[in-house]
Short mmCIF file of C-alpha atoms in Angstrom, two decimals:
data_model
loop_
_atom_site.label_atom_id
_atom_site.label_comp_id
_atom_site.label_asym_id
_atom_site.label_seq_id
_atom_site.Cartn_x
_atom_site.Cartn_y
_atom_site.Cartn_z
CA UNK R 1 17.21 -5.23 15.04
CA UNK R 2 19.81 -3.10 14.41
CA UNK R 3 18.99 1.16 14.75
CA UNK R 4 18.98 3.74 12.47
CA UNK R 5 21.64 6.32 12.86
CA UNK R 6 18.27 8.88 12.79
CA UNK R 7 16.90 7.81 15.37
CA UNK R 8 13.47 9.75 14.10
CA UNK R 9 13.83 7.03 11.05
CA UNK R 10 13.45 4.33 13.21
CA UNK R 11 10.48 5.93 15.24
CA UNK R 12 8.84 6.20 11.47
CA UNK R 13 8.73 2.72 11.12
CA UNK R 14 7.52 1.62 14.54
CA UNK R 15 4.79 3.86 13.99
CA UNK R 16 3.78 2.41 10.85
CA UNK R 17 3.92 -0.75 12.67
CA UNK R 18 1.86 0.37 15.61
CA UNK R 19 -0.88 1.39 13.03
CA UNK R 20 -1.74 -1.55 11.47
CA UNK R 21 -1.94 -3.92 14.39
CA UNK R 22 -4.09 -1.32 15.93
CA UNK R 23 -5.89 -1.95 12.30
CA UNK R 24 -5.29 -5.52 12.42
CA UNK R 25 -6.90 -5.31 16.36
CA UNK R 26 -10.26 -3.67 14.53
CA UNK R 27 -9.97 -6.40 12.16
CA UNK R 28 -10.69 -9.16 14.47
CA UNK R 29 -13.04 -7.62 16.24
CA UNK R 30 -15.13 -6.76 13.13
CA UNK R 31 -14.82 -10.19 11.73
CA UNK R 32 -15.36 -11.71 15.45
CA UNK R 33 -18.62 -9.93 15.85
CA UNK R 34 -19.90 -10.53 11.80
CA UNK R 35 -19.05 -14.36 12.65
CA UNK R 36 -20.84 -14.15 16.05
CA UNK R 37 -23.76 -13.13 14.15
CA UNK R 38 -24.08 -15.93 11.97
CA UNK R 39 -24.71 -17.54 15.31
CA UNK R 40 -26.79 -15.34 17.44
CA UNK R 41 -28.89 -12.96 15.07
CA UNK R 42 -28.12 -10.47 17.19
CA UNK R 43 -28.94 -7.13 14.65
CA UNK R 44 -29.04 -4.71 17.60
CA UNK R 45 -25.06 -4.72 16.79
CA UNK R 46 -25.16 -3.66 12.92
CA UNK R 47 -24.89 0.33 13.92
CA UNK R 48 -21.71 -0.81 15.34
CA UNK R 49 -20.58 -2.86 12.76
CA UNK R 50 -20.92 -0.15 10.42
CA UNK R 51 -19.08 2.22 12.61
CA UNK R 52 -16.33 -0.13 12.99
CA UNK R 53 -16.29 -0.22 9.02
CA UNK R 54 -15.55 3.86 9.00
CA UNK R 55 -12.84 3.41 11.65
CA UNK R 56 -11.35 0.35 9.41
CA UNK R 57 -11.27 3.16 6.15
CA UNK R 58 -9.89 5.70 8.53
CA UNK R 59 -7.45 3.57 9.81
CA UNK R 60 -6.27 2.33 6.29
CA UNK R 61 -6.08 5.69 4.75
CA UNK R 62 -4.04 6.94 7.57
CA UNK R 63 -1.31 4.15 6.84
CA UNK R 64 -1.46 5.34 3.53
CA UNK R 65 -0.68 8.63 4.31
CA UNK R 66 1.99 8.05 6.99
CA UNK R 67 3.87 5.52 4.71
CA UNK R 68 3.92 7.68 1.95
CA UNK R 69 5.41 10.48 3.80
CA UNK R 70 7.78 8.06 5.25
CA UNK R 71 8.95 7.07 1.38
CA UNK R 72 9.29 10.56 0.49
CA UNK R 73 11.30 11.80 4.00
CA UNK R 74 13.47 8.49 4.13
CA UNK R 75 13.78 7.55 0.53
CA UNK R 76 13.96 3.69 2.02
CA UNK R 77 16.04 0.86 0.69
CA UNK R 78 16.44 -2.91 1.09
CA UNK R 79 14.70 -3.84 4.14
CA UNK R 80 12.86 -0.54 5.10
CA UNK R 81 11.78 -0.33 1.51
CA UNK R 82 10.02 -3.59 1.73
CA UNK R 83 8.36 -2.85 5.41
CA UNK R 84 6.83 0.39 4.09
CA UNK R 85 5.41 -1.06 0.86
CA UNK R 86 4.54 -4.26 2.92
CA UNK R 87 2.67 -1.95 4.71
CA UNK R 88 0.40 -0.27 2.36
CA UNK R 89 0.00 -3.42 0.75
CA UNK R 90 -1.41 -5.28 4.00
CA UNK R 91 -3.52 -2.08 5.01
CA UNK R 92 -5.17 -2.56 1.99
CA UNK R 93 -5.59 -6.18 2.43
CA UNK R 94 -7.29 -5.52 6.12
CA UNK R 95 -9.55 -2.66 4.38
CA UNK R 96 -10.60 -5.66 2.42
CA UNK R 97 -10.98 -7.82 4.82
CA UNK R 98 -13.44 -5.27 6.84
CA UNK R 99 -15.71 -4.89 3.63
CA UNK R 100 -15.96 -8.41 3.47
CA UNK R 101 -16.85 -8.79 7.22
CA UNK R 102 -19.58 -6.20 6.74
CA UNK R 103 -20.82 -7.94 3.85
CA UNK R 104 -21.44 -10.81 6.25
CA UNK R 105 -23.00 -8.78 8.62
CA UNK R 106 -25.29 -7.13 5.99
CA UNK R 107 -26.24 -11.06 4.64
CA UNK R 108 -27.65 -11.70 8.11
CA UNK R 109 -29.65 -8.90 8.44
CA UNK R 110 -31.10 -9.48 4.67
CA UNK R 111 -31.58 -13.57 5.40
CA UNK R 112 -34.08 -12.43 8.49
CA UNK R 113 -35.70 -15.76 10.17
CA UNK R 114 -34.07 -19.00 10.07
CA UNK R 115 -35.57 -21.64 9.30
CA UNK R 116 -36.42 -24.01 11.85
CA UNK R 117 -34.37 -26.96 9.76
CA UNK R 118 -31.68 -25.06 9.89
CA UNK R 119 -29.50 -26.44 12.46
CA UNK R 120 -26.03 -26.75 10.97
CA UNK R 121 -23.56 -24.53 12.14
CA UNK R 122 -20.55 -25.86 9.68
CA UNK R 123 -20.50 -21.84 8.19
CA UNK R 124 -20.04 -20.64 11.90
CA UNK R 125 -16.85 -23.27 12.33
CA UNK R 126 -15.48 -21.98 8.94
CA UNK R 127 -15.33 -18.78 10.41
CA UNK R 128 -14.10 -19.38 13.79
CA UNK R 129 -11.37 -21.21 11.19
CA UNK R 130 -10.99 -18.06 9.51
CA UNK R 131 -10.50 -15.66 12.66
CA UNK R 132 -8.07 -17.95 13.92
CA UNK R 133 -5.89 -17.57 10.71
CA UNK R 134 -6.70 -14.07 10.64
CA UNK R 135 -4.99 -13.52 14.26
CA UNK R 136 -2.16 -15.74 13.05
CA UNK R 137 -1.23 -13.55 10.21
CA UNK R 138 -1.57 -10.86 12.41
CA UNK R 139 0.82 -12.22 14.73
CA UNK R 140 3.35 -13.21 11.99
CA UNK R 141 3.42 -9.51 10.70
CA UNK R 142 3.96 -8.49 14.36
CA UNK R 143 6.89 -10.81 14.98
CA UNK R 144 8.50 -11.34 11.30
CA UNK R 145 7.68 -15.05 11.34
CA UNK R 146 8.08 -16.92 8.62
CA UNK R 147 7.08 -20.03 10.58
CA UNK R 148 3.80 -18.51 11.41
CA UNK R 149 3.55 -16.68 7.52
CA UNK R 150 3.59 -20.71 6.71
CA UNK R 151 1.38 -22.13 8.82
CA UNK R 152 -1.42 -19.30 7.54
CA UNK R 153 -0.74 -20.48 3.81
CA UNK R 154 -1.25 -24.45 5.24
CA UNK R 155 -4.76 -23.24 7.46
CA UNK R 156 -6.13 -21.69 4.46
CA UNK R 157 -6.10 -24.91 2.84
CA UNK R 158 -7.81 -26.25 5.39
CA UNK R 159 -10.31 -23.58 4.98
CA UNK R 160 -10.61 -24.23 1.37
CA UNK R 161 -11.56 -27.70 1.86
CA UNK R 162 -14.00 -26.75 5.04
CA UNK R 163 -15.59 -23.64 2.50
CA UNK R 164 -16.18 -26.72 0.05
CA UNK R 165 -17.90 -28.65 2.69
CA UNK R 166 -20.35 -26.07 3.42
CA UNK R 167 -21.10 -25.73 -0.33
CA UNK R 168 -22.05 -28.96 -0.82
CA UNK R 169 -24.21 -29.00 2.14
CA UNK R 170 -26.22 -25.77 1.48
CA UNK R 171 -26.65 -27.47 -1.86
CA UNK R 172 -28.80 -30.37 -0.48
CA UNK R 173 -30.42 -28.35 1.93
CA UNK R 174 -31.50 -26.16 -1.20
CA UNK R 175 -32.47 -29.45 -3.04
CA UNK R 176 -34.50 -30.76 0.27
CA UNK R 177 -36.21 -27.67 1.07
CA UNK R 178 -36.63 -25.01 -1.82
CA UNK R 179 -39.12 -23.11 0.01
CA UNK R 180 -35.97 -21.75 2.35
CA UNK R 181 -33.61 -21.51 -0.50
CA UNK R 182 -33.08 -17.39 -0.14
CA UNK R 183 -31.97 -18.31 2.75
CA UNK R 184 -29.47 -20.55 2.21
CA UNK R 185 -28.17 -18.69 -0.58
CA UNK R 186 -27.61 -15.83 1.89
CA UNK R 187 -25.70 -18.10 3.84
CA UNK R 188 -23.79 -19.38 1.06
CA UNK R 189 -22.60 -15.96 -0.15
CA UNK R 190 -21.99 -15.65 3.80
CA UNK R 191 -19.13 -19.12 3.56
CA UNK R 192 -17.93 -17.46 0.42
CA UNK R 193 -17.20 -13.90 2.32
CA UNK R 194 -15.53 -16.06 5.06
CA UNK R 195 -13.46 -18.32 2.22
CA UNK R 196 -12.06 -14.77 0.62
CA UNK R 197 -11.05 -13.61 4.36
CA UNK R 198 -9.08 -16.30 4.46
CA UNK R 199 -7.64 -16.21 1.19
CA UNK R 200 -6.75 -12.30 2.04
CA UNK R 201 -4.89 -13.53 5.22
CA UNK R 202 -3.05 -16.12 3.05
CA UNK R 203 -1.77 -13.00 0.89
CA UNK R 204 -1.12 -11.04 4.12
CA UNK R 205 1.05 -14.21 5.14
CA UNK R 206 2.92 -13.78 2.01
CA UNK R 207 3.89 -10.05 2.16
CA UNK R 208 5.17 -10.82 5.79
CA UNK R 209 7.37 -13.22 4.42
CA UNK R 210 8.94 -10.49 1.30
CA UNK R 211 9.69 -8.14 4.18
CA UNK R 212 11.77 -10.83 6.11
CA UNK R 213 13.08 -12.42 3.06
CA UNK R 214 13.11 -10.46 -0.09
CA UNK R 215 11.28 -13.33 -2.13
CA UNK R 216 8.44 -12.54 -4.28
CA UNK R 217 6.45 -16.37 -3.90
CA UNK N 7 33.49 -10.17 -1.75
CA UNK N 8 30.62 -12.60 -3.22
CA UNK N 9 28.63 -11.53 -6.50
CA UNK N 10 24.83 -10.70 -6.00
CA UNK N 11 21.85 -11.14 -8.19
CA UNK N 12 22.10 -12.34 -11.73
CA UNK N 13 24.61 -10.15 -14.18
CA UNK N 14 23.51 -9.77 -17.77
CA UNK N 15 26.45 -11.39 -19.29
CA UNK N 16 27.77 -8.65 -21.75
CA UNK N 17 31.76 -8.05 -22.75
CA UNK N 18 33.95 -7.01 -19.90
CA UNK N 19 35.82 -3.86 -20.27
CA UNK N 20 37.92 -3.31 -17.25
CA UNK N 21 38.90 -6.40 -14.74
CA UNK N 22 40.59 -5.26 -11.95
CA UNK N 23 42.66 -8.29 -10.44
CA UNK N 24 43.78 -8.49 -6.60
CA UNK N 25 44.15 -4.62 -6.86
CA UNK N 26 45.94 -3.39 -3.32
CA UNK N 27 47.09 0.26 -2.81
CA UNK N 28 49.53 1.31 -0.22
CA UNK N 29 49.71 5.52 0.69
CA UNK N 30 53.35 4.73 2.49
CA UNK N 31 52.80 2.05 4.56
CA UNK N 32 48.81 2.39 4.99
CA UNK N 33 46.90 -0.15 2.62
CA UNK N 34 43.78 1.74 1.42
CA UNK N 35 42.82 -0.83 -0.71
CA UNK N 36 42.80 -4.49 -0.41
CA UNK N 37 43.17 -6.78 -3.39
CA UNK N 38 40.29 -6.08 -4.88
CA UNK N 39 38.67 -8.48 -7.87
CA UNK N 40 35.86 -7.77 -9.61
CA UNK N 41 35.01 -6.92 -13.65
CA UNK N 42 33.20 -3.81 -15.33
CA UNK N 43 30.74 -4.28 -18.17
CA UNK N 44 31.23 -2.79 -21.13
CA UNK N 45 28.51 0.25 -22.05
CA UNK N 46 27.40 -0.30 -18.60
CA UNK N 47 27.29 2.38 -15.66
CA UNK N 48 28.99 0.82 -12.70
CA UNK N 49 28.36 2.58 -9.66
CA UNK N 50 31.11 2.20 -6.85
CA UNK N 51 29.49 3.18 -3.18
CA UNK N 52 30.86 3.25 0.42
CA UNK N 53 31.63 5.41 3.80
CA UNK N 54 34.07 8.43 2.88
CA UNK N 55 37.26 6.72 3.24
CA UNK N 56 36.32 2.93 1.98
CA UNK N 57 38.36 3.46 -1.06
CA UNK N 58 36.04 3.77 -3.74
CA UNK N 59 37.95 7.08 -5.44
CA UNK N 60 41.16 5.43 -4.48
CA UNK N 61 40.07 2.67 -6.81
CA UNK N 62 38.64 4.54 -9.39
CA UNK N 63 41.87 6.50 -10.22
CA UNK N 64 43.35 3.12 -10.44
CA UNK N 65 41.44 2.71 -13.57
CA UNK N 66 43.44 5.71 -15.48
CA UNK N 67 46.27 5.76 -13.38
CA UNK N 68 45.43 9.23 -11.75
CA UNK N 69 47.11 7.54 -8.55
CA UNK N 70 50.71 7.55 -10.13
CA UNK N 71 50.48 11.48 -9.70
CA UNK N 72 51.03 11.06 -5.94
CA UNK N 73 53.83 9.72 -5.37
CA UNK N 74 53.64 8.35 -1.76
CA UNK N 75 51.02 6.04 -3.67
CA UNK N 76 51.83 2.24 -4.60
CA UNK N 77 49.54 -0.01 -7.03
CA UNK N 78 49.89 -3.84 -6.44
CA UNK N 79 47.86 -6.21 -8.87
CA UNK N 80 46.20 -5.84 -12.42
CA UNK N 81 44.06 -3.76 -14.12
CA UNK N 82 43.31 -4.74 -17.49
CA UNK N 83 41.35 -3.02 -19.78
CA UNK N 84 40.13 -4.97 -23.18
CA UNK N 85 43.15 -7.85 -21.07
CA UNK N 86 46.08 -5.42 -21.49
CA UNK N 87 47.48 -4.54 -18.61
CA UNK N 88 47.06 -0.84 -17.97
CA UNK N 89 50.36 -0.98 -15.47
CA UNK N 90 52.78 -2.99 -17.98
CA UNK N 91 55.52 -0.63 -18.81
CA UNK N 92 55.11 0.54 -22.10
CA UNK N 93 51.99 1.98 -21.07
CA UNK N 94 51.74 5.78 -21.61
CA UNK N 95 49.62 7.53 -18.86
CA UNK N 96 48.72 10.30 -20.89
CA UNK N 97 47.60 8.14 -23.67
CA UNK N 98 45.98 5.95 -21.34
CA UNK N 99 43.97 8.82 -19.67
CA UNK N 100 42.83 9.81 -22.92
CA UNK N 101 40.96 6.63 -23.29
CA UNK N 102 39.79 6.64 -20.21
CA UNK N 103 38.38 10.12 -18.96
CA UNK N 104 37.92 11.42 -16.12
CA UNK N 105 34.74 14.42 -14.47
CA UNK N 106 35.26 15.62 -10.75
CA UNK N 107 33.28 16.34 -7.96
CA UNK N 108 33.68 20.02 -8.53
CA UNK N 109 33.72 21.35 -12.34
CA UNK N 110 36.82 22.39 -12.98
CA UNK N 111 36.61 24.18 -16.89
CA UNK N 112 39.94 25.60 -17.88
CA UNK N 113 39.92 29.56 -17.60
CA UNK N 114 39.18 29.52 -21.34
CA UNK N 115 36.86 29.84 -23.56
CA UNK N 116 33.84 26.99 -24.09
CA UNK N 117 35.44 26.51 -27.23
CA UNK N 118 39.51 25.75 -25.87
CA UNK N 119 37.82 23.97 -23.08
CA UNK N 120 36.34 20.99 -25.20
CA UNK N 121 39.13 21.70 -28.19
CA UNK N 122 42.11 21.81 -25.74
CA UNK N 123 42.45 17.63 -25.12
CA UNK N 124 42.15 17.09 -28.61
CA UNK N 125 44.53 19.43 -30.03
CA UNK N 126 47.24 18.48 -27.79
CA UNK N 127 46.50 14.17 -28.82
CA UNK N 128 46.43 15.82 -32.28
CA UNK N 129 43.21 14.29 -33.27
CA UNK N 130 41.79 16.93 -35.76
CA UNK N 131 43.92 17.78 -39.11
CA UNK N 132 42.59 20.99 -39.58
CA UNK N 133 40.56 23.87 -38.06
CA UNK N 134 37.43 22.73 -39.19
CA UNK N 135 37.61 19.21 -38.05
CA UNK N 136 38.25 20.48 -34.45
CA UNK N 137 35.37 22.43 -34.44
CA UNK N 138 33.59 19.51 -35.42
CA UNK N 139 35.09 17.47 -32.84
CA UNK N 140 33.72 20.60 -29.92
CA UNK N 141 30.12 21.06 -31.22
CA UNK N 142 29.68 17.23 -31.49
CA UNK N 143 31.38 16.70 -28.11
CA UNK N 144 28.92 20.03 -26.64
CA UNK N 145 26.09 17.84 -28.28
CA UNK N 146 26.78 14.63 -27.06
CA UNK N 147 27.27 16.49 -23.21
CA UNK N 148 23.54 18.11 -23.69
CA UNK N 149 25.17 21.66 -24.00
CA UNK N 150 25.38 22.65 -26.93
CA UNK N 151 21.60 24.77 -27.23
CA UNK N 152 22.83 26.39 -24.31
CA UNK N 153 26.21 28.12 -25.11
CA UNK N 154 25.99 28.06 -28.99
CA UNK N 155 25.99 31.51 -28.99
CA UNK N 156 28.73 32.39 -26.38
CA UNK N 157 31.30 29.85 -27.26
CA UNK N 158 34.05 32.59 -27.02
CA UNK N 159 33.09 33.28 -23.31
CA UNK N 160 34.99 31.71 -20.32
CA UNK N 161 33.87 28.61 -19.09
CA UNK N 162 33.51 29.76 -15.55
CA UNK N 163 30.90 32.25 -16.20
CA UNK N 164 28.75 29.16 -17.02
CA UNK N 165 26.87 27.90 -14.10
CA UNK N 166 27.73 24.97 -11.85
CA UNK N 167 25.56 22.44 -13.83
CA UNK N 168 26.69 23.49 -16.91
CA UNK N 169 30.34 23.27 -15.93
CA UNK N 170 30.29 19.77 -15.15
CA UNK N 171 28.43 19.30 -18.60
CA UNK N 172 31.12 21.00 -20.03
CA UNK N 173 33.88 18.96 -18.23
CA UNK N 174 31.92 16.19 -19.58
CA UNK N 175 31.71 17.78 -22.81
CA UNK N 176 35.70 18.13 -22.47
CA UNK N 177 35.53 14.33 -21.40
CA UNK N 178 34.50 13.03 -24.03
CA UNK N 179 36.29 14.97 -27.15
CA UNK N 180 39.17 12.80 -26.95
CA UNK N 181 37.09 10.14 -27.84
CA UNK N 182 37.23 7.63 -24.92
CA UNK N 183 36.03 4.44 -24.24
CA UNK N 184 35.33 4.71 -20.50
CA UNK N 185 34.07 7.79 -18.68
CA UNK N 186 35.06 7.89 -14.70
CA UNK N 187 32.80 10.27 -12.44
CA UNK N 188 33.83 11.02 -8.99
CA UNK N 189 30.36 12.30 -6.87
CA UNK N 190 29.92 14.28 -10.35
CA UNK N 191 26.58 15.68 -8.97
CA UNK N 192 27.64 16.46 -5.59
CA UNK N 193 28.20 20.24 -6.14
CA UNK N 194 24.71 20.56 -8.42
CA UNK N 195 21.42 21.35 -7.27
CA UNK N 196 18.64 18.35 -8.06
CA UNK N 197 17.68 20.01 -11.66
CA UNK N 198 21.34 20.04 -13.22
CA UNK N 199 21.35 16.60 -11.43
CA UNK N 200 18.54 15.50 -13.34
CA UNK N 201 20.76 16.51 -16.48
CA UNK N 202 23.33 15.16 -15.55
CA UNK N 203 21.52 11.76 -15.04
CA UNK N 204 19.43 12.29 -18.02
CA UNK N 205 22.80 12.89 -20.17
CA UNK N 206 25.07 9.78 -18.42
CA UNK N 207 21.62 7.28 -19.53
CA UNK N 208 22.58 8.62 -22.85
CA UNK N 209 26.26 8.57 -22.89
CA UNK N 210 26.16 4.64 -21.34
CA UNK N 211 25.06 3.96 -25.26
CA UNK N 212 28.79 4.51 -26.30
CA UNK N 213 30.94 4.05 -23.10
CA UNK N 214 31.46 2.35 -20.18
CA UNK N 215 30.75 4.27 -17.03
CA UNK N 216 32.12 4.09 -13.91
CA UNK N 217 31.01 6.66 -10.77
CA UNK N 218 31.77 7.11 -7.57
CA UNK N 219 28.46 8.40 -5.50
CA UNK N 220 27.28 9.14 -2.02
CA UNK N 221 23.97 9.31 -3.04
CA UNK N 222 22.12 5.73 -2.73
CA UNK N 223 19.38 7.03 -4.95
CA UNK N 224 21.64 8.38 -7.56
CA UNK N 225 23.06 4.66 -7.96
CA UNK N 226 20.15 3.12 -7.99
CA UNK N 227 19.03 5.31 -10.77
CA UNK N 228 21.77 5.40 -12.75
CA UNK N 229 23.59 2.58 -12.94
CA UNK N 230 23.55 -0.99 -13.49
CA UNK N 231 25.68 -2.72 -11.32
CA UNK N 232 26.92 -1.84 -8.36
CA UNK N 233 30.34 -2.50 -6.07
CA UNK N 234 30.14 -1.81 -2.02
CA UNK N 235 33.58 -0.97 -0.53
CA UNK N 236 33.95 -0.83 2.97
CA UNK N 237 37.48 -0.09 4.91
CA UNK N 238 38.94 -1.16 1.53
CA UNK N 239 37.70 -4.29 1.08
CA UNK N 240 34.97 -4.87 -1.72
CA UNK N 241 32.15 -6.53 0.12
CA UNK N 242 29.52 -7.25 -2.58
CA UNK N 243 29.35 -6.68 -6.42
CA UNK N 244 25.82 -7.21 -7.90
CA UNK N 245 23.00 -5.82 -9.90
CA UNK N 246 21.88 -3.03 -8.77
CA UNK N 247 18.57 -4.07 -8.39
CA UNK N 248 19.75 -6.44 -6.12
CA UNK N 249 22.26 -4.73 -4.23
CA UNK N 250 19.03 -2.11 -3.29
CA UNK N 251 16.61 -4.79 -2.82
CA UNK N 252 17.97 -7.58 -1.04
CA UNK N 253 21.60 -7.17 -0.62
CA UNK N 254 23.35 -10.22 1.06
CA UNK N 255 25.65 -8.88 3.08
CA UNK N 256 24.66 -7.50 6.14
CA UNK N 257 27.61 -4.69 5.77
CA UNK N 258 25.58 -3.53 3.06
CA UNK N 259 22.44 -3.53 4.11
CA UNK N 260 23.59 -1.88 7.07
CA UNK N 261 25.21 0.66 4.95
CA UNK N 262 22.20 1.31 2.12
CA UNK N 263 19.80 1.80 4.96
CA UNK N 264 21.87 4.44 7.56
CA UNK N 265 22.23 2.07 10.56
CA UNK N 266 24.59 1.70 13.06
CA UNK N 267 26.29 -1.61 11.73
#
């Protein structure tokens, strides 16, 4: 990449940079430990969680602020315009992405004890799907790749299809055994958190490829 | 040079064709091709030295005052030929005005300054025409609230803002059709900027504007299409929009966003 003649300019950007992988990096753990839940039932975590969720708001907000500074101090064009409002833009997407992953968390805690006939774990592989596209459009933000920005947009079909799967199963498990059926609905809204992650990685995948490129898709 | 982004297609009012211009034997311009909308603010940008004021004193001829300078090509305005011989410079420059970087009112009054161009083309028959002709002209140029009251005072005791509104004001008495600005905000601070934006949104209604600026944002404020000179050459003509968006050339780019190319 070619420098700035201010030097300082350049160290703006890289900064901004810097901030939301660290972001992104709180991101995956959040979501990694909400999924990992589904799984173990392991509440002693949730105090965490919900710290993790203040550090995620911190952590956007401070993009916010840096980036907007940036605009005003730089008054960016073409390319830098598009990082800085990329920026923002995907901050907010990961701040989105955390309330969602605490939603999960706070499902688990409300569904309780699972029922014994519960032995699926099809919403657990959704969201290993999902935390694996997550780190993807991480990655692809961190290296400009369009390559990678597509293959996110392709998984998250693949998601789609996998979040349908789990519908219909929690359905018939509903249908077979209404006594449980708070539960499953829990775990329901749970696959729908997880299908809106990966829909919000899908639009992160996109504003990595208007900073490269310049196209609105 | 390669266009960028989609032009609105709307009459063309200057075409400059394979323009080249020699100072002695330097070239400081190199056959440069590209057309100007009319009622359209055309911003020319570049590096001090790209040729972008050399160029736009081609469009009035301001370059035949030096006389080391040599034109090559065409520049037609509504297709005539503004170099064919039985053009007359004077009557050409009256059509096609011209504001500086640095005001420069007459030392006269408000009044002479704006009457002076068209008393000499001998546009008003009478006294009271002419002073029709300044108050519109100090109304059109966003002045005229300001200095109704002291039109018999110099022009320089006005401040800098309002001397470039008043060169502007001077502009645009002798009726033109195309108003040439070189870095006309340059010398201002950001409020008599603002005016001078402001009043060049309004003026675009009636004629075609071309400006030289070193300020990115100005340009992308202002004006509607854009030309990037570099070394003079003419490396990409476009919409504005897309020349500060997504410009093609990596010249530009380079140049929009202050890196070492």
């Amino acid at each position: 990449m070619d420098k700035h003649i201010v030097t300082s300019y350049d160290n703006d950007l890289e900064y901004i940079k810097i901030l939301i992988i660290e972001m992104g990096v709180l991101l995956e753990k959040q979501t990694f430990e909400a999924i990992e839940l589904i799984k173990l039932h392991n509440l002693k975590i949730m105090p965490t969680i919900r710290e993790t969720e203040k550090k995620i708001n911190s952590a956007e907000k401070r993009i916010r602020e840096y980036s907007t500074n940036t605009l005003t101090k730089r008054q960016p064009l073409a390319d830098d315009l598009r990082k800085i409002i990329v920026s923002i833009k995907i901050a907010s997407t990961l701040e989105r992405i955390g309330d969602h992953a605490e939603n999960i968390a706070n499902r688990i805690e409300q569904a309780k004890i699972v029922p014994t006939n519960y032995l699926t774990d099809s919403i657990y592989r959704l969201g290993q799907s999902v935390i694996k596209n997550l780190s993807q459009a991480l990655t692809a933000y961190d290296q400009n790749s369009i390559t990678l920005s597509k293959n996110v947009s392709l998984e998250d079909k693949k998601i789609d299809l996998l979040y349908e799967t789990c519908f219909r199963e929690h359905l018939v498990l509903m249908m077979e055994d209404n006594k449980n059926i708070s539960y499953f609905t829990q775990m329901l809204f749970i696959a729908k958190e997880l299908e809106r992650i990966g829909d919000l990685c899908k639009n992160i995948a996109k504003e990595v490829s208007y900073s490269v490129e310049g196209k609105i898709s | 040079m390669k266009k960028s982004g989609n032009l609105m297609s709307s009459k063309i009012k200057i075409s400059s064709k394979d323009v080249s211009v020699f100072y002695s034997q330097n070239k400081a311009l190199n056959n440069i091709t590209f057309d100007i909308d009319e009622k359209k603010v055309t911003s020319l940008i570049g590096p001090s030295g790209c040729g972008k004021s050399t160029f736009l004193r081609c469009l009035n001829r301001m370059n035949d005052t030096i006389d080391i300078c040599k034109v090559k090509g065409k520049v037609l305005i509504d297709n005539e030929d503004i170099y064919a011989p039985n053009v007359d410079p004077v009557l050409l420059r009256a059509r096609v005005g011209m504001v500086f970087q640095k005001p420069n009112p007459f030392p006269k009054s408000i009044f002479d300054n704006v009457a002076y161009g068209p008393s000499i083309h001998g546009l008003a028959s009478s006294k009271d025409e002419l002073e029709n002709i300044v108050l519109t002209s100090l109304q059109r140029a966003g002045l005229y609230k300001e200095v109704k009251n002291r039109l018999s005072e110099t022009g320089t005791s006005l401040s800098g803002g309002q001397q470039q509104r008043l060169c502007i004001a001077r502009a645009i008495a002798v009726s033109p059709e195309i108003i040439l600005m070189d870095e006309p905000c340059s010398a201002l601070d950001p409020i008599a900027t603002a005016i001078v934006e402001e009043l060049i949104d309004e003026l675009v209604k009636n004629y075609t504007i071309v400006i030289v600026t070193h300020s990115m944002q100005q340009a992308a404020r202002v004006s509607q299409n854009t030309a990037f000179f570099h070394m003079g050459n003419l490396i990409e003509f476009g919409s504005t929009q897309k020349i500060f968006s997504t410009p093609q050339f990596k010249q530009t780019q380079d140049y929009i966003t202050g890196k070492i190319g």
